[in-house]
Amino acid sequence: LVQPTTVVDGDELNRKRRGTIGETLENEPGISTTDFGVGAGRPVIRGQAGPRVEVLENGISSLDVSDVSPDHAVGIDVGNARSIEVLRGPATLIYGSRASGGVVNVLNGRLPTAVSDGFHGVLEGQFGSNAEDRNGAIELDYGIGHHQIHVDAAGRKAGDYDIPGNARVDGTSSDGELPNSRTQTNSTGFSYGYVVGGSSISFAVSTFGAVYGLPQEEEAFINLDQTRYDLQGILDKPLPGIESVKFRGAFNAYDHTEFEAPDEPGTLFRNSQNQSRLEVVHVPIAGFRGV
């Protein structure tokens, strides 16, 4: 019902794909990134950031704590993304008043709504000369009859970032690199879908982990882990006057520890969260569509 104002997918997404959602979208009009080193980057839309920008995975919140502080990473791996949608303006109201600045929705294949017969696979790799940044992702899909199975995995590893000159304006740090800017991430996902015509039911289990340094500190780093469970059900034209009914729900177990130095844990964040949405779209009434 709601048309996104910006969509990045296909070859364009492959060209722009970076380690974080913020970096991937930062060259789109009106969008920048918090860019707290290479490990954490959350989208900033028209100057609005933090809790004013809602980040979603397949229409449900990322269920992390990335809106609390700019050094907290988003719990979504861009390596598995098939499309990224950006909503701005009045269209964001469908996701509540909290998303006043905008909505970024990352879509992947973890909640299948169609069957692709037989085996299909995608293997991608990237290398960046700065910090020897290595990225890789793999997807495998198998469909038969009304059944669709999806498996994916992705990972990234990069060392300290190369920079010109000294890392501090007073010249007291190292020359030629940004200390403690290394990062490493990994993600996995498994999903199953049962599809009949335009109706479907699917569930997914996914994990995301990251260890990344905080460049403003000499040894501090964050260790992040998240396990997420998703469920989606779609009914196509279930009743007269109703175009579709869609239910989406997710539950997660999230935690990250901010280490002051190796083996010296400091602040611990834990977040167990449920979120669900039920959307009923009616057929046009006097030319008006609604949900």
Short mmCIF file of C-alpha atoms in Angstrom, two decimals:
data_model
loop_
_atom_site.label_atom_id
_atom_site.label_comp_id
_atom_site.label_asym_id
_atom_site.label_seq_id
_atom_site.Cartn_x
_atom_site.Cartn_y
_atom_site.Cartn_z
CA LEU A 1 0.00 0.00 0.00
CA VAL A 2 2.80 2.40 0.91
CA GLN A 3 5.32 3.12 -1.83
CA PRO A 4 8.92 3.66 -0.64
CA THR A 5 10.60 6.87 -1.71
CA THR A 6 13.94 5.13 -2.28
CA VAL A 7 14.69 1.52 -3.23
CA VAL A 8 18.20 0.10 -3.56
CA ASP A 9 18.33 -3.42 -5.01
CA GLY A 10 19.86 -5.63 -7.70
CA ASP A 11 23.14 -4.54 -9.27
CA GLU A 12 22.85 -1.11 -7.65
CA LEU A 13 22.80 -2.70 -4.19
CA ASN A 14 25.78 -4.90 -5.08
CA ARG A 15 27.79 -1.83 -6.10
CA LYS A 16 26.85 0.20 -3.01
CA ARG A 17 26.92 -2.61 -0.44
CA ARG A 18 29.22 -1.84 2.49
CA GLY A 19 29.71 -3.22 5.96
CA THR A 20 26.85 -1.29 7.61
CA ILE A 21 23.40 -0.06 6.56
CA GLY A 22 24.47 3.54 7.12
CA GLU A 23 27.48 3.21 4.81
CA THR A 24 25.39 1.45 2.16
CA LEU A 25 22.82 4.28 2.00
CA GLU A 26 24.97 7.32 2.77
CA ASN A 27 25.16 8.47 -0.87
CA GLU A 28 21.38 8.45 -1.35
CA PRO A 29 19.74 11.92 -1.40
CA GLY A 30 18.92 13.15 2.11
CA ILE A 31 20.61 10.18 3.84
CA SER A 32 23.88 10.06 5.78
CA THR A 33 25.31 7.78 8.46
CA THR A 34 26.34 8.04 12.11
CA ASP A 35 29.57 6.30 11.03
CA PHE A 36 31.08 5.55 14.43
CA GLY A 37 34.12 3.82 12.93
CA VAL A 38 33.62 1.01 10.42
CA GLY A 39 31.83 -1.28 12.90
CA ALA A 40 28.72 0.82 13.60
CA GLY A 41 26.81 3.00 11.14
CA ARG A 42 23.08 3.78 11.42
CA PRO A 43 21.14 5.77 8.78
CA VAL A 44 20.46 9.48 9.36
CA ILE A 45 17.50 10.79 7.31
CA ARG A 46 17.23 14.54 6.77
CA GLY A 47 19.23 15.15 9.94
CA GLN A 48 17.00 12.84 12.02
CA ALA A 49 18.71 9.91 13.75
CA GLY A 50 18.49 7.57 16.75
CA PRO A 51 14.93 6.72 17.84
CA ARG A 52 13.44 9.00 15.15
CA VAL A 53 14.55 6.59 12.39
CA GLU A 54 13.08 3.10 12.50
CA VAL A 55 15.25 0.29 11.10
CA LEU A 56 13.32 -2.83 10.09
CA GLU A 57 14.09 -6.33 8.84
CA ASN A 58 11.29 -7.64 6.61
CA GLY A 59 8.87 -5.12 8.11
CA ILE A 60 9.67 -5.81 11.79
CA SER A 61 12.07 -3.85 14.01
CA SER A 62 15.75 -4.82 14.15
CA LEU A 63 15.09 -5.47 17.88
CA ASP A 64 18.51 -4.22 18.97
CA VAL A 65 19.75 -1.18 20.93
CA SER A 66 21.33 0.70 18.01
CA ASP A 67 19.09 3.74 18.60
CA VAL A 68 20.48 4.24 22.13
CA SER A 69 24.00 5.28 21.15
CA PRO A 70 25.87 5.85 17.85
CA ASP A 71 28.53 3.27 18.77
CA HIS A 72 25.92 0.46 18.87
CA ALA A 73 25.74 -1.57 15.66
CA VAL A 74 22.46 -2.44 13.93
CA GLY A 75 21.70 -6.16 14.33
CA ILE A 76 21.14 -6.71 10.59
CA ASP A 77 23.80 -7.99 8.19
CA VAL A 78 23.71 -6.05 4.91
CA GLY A 79 25.52 -8.95 3.23
CA ASN A 80 22.22 -10.90 3.09
CA ALA A 81 20.05 -7.99 1.89
CA ARG A 82 18.20 -8.35 -1.42
CA SER A 83 16.60 -4.91 -1.26
CA ILE A 84 16.62 -1.86 1.03
CA GLU A 85 13.58 0.43 1.11
CA VAL A 86 13.44 3.92 2.59
CA LEU A 87 10.15 5.56 3.60
CA ARG A 88 9.92 9.30 4.27
CA GLY A 89 7.08 11.72 4.93
CA PRO A 90 3.50 10.77 5.92
CA ALA A 91 4.01 7.17 4.73
CA THR A 92 6.03 6.47 7.89
CA LEU A 93 2.86 6.78 10.03
CA ILE A 94 1.99 3.18 9.16
CA TYR A 95 4.89 2.23 11.46
CA GLY A 96 3.86 4.55 14.30
CA SER A 97 4.74 8.05 15.43
CA ARG A 98 8.15 6.88 16.66
CA ALA A 99 9.37 6.72 13.03
CA SER A 100 8.92 10.46 12.50
CA GLY A 101 12.25 10.84 10.71
CA GLY A 102 11.83 7.90 8.37
CA VAL A 103 11.91 4.12 8.00
CA VAL A 104 14.63 1.88 6.56
CA ASN A 105 13.39 -1.62 5.72
CA VAL A 106 15.95 -4.33 4.85
CA LEU A 107 14.41 -7.18 2.85
CA ASN A 108 16.04 -10.60 2.52
CA GLY A 109 14.92 -14.08 1.50
CA ARG A 110 14.30 -15.35 5.01
CA LEU A 111 10.48 -15.17 4.81
CA PRO A 112 9.65 -16.75 1.42
CA THR A 113 6.32 -15.94 -0.24
CA ALA A 114 6.92 -17.86 -3.49
CA VAL A 115 8.41 -21.19 -4.55
CA SER A 116 11.40 -21.38 -6.90
CA ASP A 117 11.53 -24.96 -8.19
CA GLY A 118 14.81 -26.80 -7.70
CA PHE A 119 18.12 -25.53 -6.33
CA HIS A 120 19.24 -21.93 -6.64
CA GLY A 121 22.31 -20.31 -5.14
CA VAL A 122 24.19 -17.02 -4.90
CA LEU A 123 27.81 -16.53 -3.88
CA GLU A 124 29.25 -13.04 -3.45
CA GLY A 125 32.62 -11.70 -2.37
CA GLN A 126 34.17 -8.25 -1.95
CA PHE A 127 37.61 -6.97 -1.06
CA GLY A 128 38.60 -3.48 0.00
CA SER A 129 42.25 -2.45 -0.09
CA ASN A 130 41.81 -0.16 2.92
CA ALA A 131 42.21 -2.29 6.07
CA GLU A 132 42.12 -5.43 3.90
CA ASP A 133 38.34 -5.40 4.18
CA ARG A 134 36.95 -8.83 3.20
CA ASN A 135 33.23 -9.56 2.77
CA GLY A 136 31.50 -12.77 1.71
CA ALA A 137 27.93 -14.06 1.51
CA ILE A 138 26.21 -17.23 0.31
CA GLU A 139 22.53 -18.09 -0.21
CA LEU A 140 20.96 -21.46 -1.06
CA ASP A 141 17.29 -21.98 -1.95
CA TYR A 142 15.40 -25.17 -2.69
CA GLY A 143 11.78 -25.32 -3.76
CA ILE A 144 9.48 -28.23 -4.50
CA GLY A 145 5.69 -28.25 -4.72
CA HIS A 146 4.36 -25.87 -2.07
CA HIS A 147 7.60 -25.92 -0.03
CA GLN A 148 10.51 -23.46 -0.04
CA ILE A 149 13.70 -23.76 2.03
CA HIS A 150 16.26 -20.98 2.41
CA VAL A 151 19.73 -20.99 4.00
CA ASP A 152 22.20 -18.10 4.09
CA ALA A 153 25.42 -17.01 5.75
CA ALA A 154 27.62 -13.92 5.57
CA GLY A 155 30.79 -12.61 7.15
CA ARG A 156 33.13 -9.62 7.20
CA LYS A 157 36.61 -9.02 8.57
CA ALA A 158 38.70 -5.85 8.42
CA GLY A 159 41.77 -4.54 10.24
CA ASP A 160 42.55 -1.02 11.40
CA TYR A 161 41.54 1.62 8.86
CA ASP A 162 44.25 3.40 6.84
CA ILE A 163 44.25 7.21 7.13
CA PRO A 164 46.56 10.04 6.04
CA GLY A 165 48.65 11.56 8.80
CA ASN A 166 48.25 11.10 12.54
CA ALA A 167 45.07 9.77 14.16
CA ARG A 168 44.98 12.68 16.67
CA VAL A 169 45.17 16.38 15.93
CA ASP A 170 47.86 16.78 18.61
CA GLY A 171 50.02 14.14 16.92
CA THR A 172 50.16 11.79 19.94
CA SER A 173 48.72 8.72 18.16
CA SER A 174 49.91 6.47 15.35
CA ASP A 175 50.58 7.66 11.83
CA GLY A 176 48.90 6.11 8.80
CA GLU A 177 46.10 4.17 10.50
CA LEU A 178 43.15 4.64 12.86
CA PRO A 179 43.90 2.52 15.95
CA ASN A 180 41.24 0.16 17.26
CA SER A 181 39.01 0.49 14.18
CA ARG A 182 39.04 -3.22 13.28
CA THR A 183 35.77 -5.14 12.90
CA GLN A 184 34.48 -8.65 12.38
CA THR A 185 30.87 -9.78 11.78
CA ASN A 186 29.04 -13.01 10.96
CA SER A 187 25.44 -14.00 10.35
CA THR A 188 23.44 -17.14 9.54
CA GLY A 189 19.82 -17.78 8.66
CA PHE A 190 17.46 -20.70 8.01
CA SER A 191 13.84 -20.43 6.91
CA TYR A 192 10.96 -22.52 5.61
CA GLY A 193 7.86 -21.41 3.74
CA TYR A 194 4.64 -23.14 2.68
CA VAL A 195 3.01 -21.37 -0.29
CA VAL A 196 -0.41 -21.87 -1.89
CA GLY A 197 -1.22 -19.29 -4.57
CA GLY A 198 -0.94 -15.84 -3.05
CA SER A 199 -1.17 -17.17 0.50
CA SER A 200 1.79 -18.38 2.54
CA ILE A 201 3.17 -19.10 5.97
CA SER A 202 6.87 -18.99 6.78
CA PHE A 203 9.23 -18.93 9.75
CA ALA A 204 12.92 -18.15 10.14
CA VAL A 205 15.72 -18.48 12.67
CA SER A 206 18.75 -16.20 12.31
CA THR A 207 21.86 -15.16 14.21
CA PHE A 208 24.09 -12.09 14.05
CA GLY A 209 27.38 -11.50 15.81
CA ALA A 210 29.95 -8.70 15.74
CA VAL A 211 33.18 -7.72 17.45
CA TYR A 212 34.41 -4.22 16.63
CA GLY A 213 36.73 -1.63 18.12
CA LEU A 214 35.81 1.88 19.23
CA PRO A 215 38.31 4.22 17.54
CA GLN A 216 38.11 6.98 20.17
CA GLU A 217 39.41 4.50 22.77
CA GLU A 218 42.77 2.74 22.74
CA GLU A 219 41.54 -0.77 23.64
CA ALA A 220 37.77 -0.61 24.10
CA PHE A 221 35.58 -2.80 21.89
CA ILE A 222 32.05 -4.21 21.69
CA ASN A 223 31.08 -7.89 21.46
CA LEU A 224 27.51 -8.30 20.14
CA ASP A 225 25.31 -11.40 19.74
CA GLN A 226 21.68 -11.72 18.62
CA THR A 227 19.39 -14.67 17.92
CA ARG A 228 16.11 -13.87 16.22
CA TYR A 229 12.92 -15.84 15.38
CA ASP A 230 10.47 -14.59 12.73
CA LEU A 231 7.00 -15.73 11.66
CA GLN A 232 4.90 -14.48 8.74
CA GLY A 233 1.46 -15.46 7.49
CA ILE A 234 -0.34 -14.04 4.44
CA LEU A 235 -3.95 -14.70 3.34
CA ASP A 236 -4.88 -13.59 -0.16
CA LYS A 237 -8.51 -12.40 -0.54
CA PRO A 238 -9.78 -14.31 2.52
CA LEU A 239 -13.16 -12.50 2.68
CA PRO A 240 -15.29 -10.34 0.39
CA GLY A 241 -14.02 -6.77 0.50
CA ILE A 242 -10.64 -7.79 1.96
CA GLU A 243 -7.66 -7.78 -0.40
CA SER A 244 -5.17 -9.40 1.95
CA VAL A 245 -4.36 -10.13 5.59
CA LYS A 246 -0.74 -10.23 6.70
CA PHE A 247 0.65 -11.14 10.11
CA ARG A 248 4.30 -10.69 11.03
CA GLY A 249 5.93 -11.37 14.37
CA ALA A 250 9.45 -11.60 15.77
CA PHE A 251 11.18 -12.45 19.03
CA ASN A 252 14.86 -11.98 19.83
CA ALA A 253 17.53 -12.54 22.44
CA TYR A 254 20.13 -9.78 22.19
CA ASP A 255 23.13 -8.82 24.27
CA HIS A 256 26.33 -6.88 23.83
CA THR A 257 29.20 -6.21 26.18
CA GLU A 258 31.33 -3.09 26.03
CA PHE A 259 34.86 -4.10 27.02
CA GLU A 260 37.20 -1.45 28.43
CA ALA A 261 40.09 -3.69 27.35
CA PRO A 262 40.54 -7.43 26.64
CA ASP A 263 39.11 -9.46 29.55
CA GLU A 264 37.81 -6.25 31.20
CA PRO A 265 34.03 -6.13 30.60
CA GLY A 266 32.30 -2.83 31.34
CA THR A 267 28.67 -2.11 30.43
CA LEU A 268 26.35 -4.99 29.49
CA PHE A 269 23.20 -4.45 27.36
CA ARG A 270 20.50 -7.14 27.19
CA ASN A 271 17.30 -6.92 25.20
CA SER A 272 14.58 -9.56 24.86
CA GLN A 273 11.80 -8.12 22.74
CA ASN A 274 8.62 -9.18 20.95
CA GLN A 275 7.01 -7.29 18.12
CA SER A 276 4.04 -8.18 15.92
CA ARG A 277 1.95 -6.52 13.21
CA LEU A 278 -1.42 -7.39 11.73
CA GLU A 279 -2.29 -5.63 8.49
CA VAL A 280 -5.67 -5.90 6.73
CA VAL A 281 -5.88 -4.27 3.30
CA HIS A 282 -9.39 -3.59 1.97
CA VAL A 283 -10.45 -3.34 -1.66
CA PRO A 284 -10.87 0.19 -3.06
CA ILE A 285 -13.87 2.08 -1.67
CA ALA A 286 -14.92 5.05 -3.83
CA GLY A 287 -11.42 5.00 -5.26
CA PHE A 288 -9.66 4.97 -1.89
CA ARG A 289 -7.38 2.14 -0.75
CA GLY A 290 -6.53 1.65 2.90
CA VAL A 291 -5.04 -0.63 5.52
#
